[in-house]
Coordinates of C-alpha atoms in Angstrom, one line a residue:
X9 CA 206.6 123.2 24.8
X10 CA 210.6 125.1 25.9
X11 CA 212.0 124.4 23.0
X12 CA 211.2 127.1 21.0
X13 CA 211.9 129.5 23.3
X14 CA 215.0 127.6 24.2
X15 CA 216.2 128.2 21.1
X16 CA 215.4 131.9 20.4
X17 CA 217.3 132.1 24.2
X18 CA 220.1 130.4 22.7
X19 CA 220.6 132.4 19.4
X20 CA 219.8 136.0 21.4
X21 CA 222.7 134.9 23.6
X22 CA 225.1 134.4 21.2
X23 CA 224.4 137.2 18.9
X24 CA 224.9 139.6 22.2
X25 CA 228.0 137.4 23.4
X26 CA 229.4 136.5 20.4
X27 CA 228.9 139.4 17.9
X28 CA 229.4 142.7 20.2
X29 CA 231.9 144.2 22.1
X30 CA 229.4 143.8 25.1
X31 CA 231.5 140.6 26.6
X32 CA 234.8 142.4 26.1
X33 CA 235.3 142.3 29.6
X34 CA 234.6 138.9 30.6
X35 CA 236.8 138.0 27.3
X36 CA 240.3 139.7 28.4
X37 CA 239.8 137.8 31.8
X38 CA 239.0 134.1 30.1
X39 CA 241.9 131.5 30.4
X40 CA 243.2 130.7 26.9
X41 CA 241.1 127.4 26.4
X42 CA 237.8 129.2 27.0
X43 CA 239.4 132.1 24.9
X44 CA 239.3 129.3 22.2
X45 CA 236.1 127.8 22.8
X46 CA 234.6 131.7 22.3
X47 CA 236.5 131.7 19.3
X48 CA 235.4 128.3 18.2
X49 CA 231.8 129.1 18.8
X50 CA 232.1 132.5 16.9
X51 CA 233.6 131.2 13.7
X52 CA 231.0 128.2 13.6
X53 CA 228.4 130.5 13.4
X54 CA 230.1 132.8 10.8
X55 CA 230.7 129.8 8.9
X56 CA 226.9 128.7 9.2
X57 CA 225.4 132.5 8.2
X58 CA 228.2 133.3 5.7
X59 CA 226.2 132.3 3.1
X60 CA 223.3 134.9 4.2
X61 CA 224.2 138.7 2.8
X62 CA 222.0 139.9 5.1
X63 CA 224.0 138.6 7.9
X64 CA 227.7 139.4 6.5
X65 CA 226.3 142.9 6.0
X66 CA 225.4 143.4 9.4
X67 CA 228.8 141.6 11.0
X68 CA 230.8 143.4 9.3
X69 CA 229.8 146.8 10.6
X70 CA 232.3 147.9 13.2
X71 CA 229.9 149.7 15.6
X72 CA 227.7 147.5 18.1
X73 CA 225.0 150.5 17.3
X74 CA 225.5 149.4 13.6
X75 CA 224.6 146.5 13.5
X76 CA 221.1 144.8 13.7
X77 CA 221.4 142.3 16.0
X78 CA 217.9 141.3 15.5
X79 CA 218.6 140.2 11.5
X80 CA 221.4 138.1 12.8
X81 CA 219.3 136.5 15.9
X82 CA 216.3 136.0 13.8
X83 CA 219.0 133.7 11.1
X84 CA 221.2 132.3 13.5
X85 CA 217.9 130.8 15.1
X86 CA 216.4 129.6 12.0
X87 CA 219.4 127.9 11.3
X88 CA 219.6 126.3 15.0
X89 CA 215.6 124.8 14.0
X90 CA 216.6 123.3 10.7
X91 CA 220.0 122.0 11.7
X92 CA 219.7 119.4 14.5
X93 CA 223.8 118.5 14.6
X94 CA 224.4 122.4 13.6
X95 CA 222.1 123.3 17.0
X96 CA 223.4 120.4 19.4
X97 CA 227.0 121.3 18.6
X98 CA 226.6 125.1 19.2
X99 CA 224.6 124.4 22.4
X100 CA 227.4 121.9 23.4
X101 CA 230.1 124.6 23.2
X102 CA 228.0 127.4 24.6
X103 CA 227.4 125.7 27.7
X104 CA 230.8 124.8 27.9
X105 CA 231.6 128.2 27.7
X106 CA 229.2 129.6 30.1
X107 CA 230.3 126.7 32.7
X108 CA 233.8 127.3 32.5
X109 CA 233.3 131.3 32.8
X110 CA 231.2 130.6 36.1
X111 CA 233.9 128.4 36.5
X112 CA 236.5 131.0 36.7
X113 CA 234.6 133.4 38.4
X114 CA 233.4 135.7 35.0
X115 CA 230.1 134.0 35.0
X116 CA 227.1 136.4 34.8
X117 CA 223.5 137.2 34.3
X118 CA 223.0 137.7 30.9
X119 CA 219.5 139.7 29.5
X120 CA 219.7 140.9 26.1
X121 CA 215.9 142.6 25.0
X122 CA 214.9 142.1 21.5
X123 CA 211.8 143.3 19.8
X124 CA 210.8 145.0 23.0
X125 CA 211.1 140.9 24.8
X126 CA 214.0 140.8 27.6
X127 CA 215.8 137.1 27.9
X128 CA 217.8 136.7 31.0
X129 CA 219.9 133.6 31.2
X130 CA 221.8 132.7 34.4
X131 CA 224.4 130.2 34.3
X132 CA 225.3 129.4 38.0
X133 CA 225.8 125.2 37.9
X134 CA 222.2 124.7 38.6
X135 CA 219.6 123.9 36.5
X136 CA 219.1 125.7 33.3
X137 CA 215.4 126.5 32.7
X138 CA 214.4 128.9 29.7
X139 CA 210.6 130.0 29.1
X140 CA 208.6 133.1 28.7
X141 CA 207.0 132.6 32.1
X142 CA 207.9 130.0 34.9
X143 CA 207.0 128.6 38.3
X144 CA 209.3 126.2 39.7
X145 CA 208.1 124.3 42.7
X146 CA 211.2 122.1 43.7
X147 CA 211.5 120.4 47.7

């Protein structure tokens, strides 16, 4: 079964997109719809963890270094696994956003390492497979 690596995928992505300075780059070259997307994206996961100290501890800490990432991955995802609308609209607008930045050339490969576990997603208008180990045997 993907999904559950699908979804800790997902929430490792946007915690390293989303909540460090790490995308500052592709962010000052993103048109201003996809600037709003990113923004979109952001504050619906602020809105979903702000009830979670834990979490609005580690955002607001100005340093990358700071913050554990890992605390805010590990309740982002829980929340994406109880919340079925909450997880399809995040994944809605996080593809979009990763379509339209390969879309406007600022597409990349993404790896984030957590607990010692690299995730690489690349987003290059093929198919999108996520797993821990794969073989794909296409004609």
């Amino acid at each position: 079964m993907v999904e559950p690596i699908s979804l800790t995928v997902l929430a490792t992505s946007i915690v390293g997109f989303v909540f460090t300075t790490a995308s500052t780059t592709v962010v000052q070259k993103a048109t201003e719809a996809t600037l709003e997307k990113i923004k979109t994206l952001a504050n619906m996961v602020r809105e979903r963890l702000k009830s979670n100290p834990q979490v609005v501890t580690e955002l607001e800490k100005e340093s990358d270094e700071d913050k554990d990432l890992e605390t805010i991955r590990f309740y982002l995802e829980s929340e994406l696994r109880q919340n079925k609308d909450f997880r399809e609209d995040v994944q809605r607008l996080y593809d979009e956003i990763n379509q339209a930045l390969e879309n406007e050339g600022e597409g990349s490969n993404i790896m984030n390492v957590y607990g010692g576990k690299a995730y690489q997603q690349n987003q290059n208008k093929g198919k999108i497979y996520n797993a821990d180990q794969i073989t794909i045997n296409e004609k």
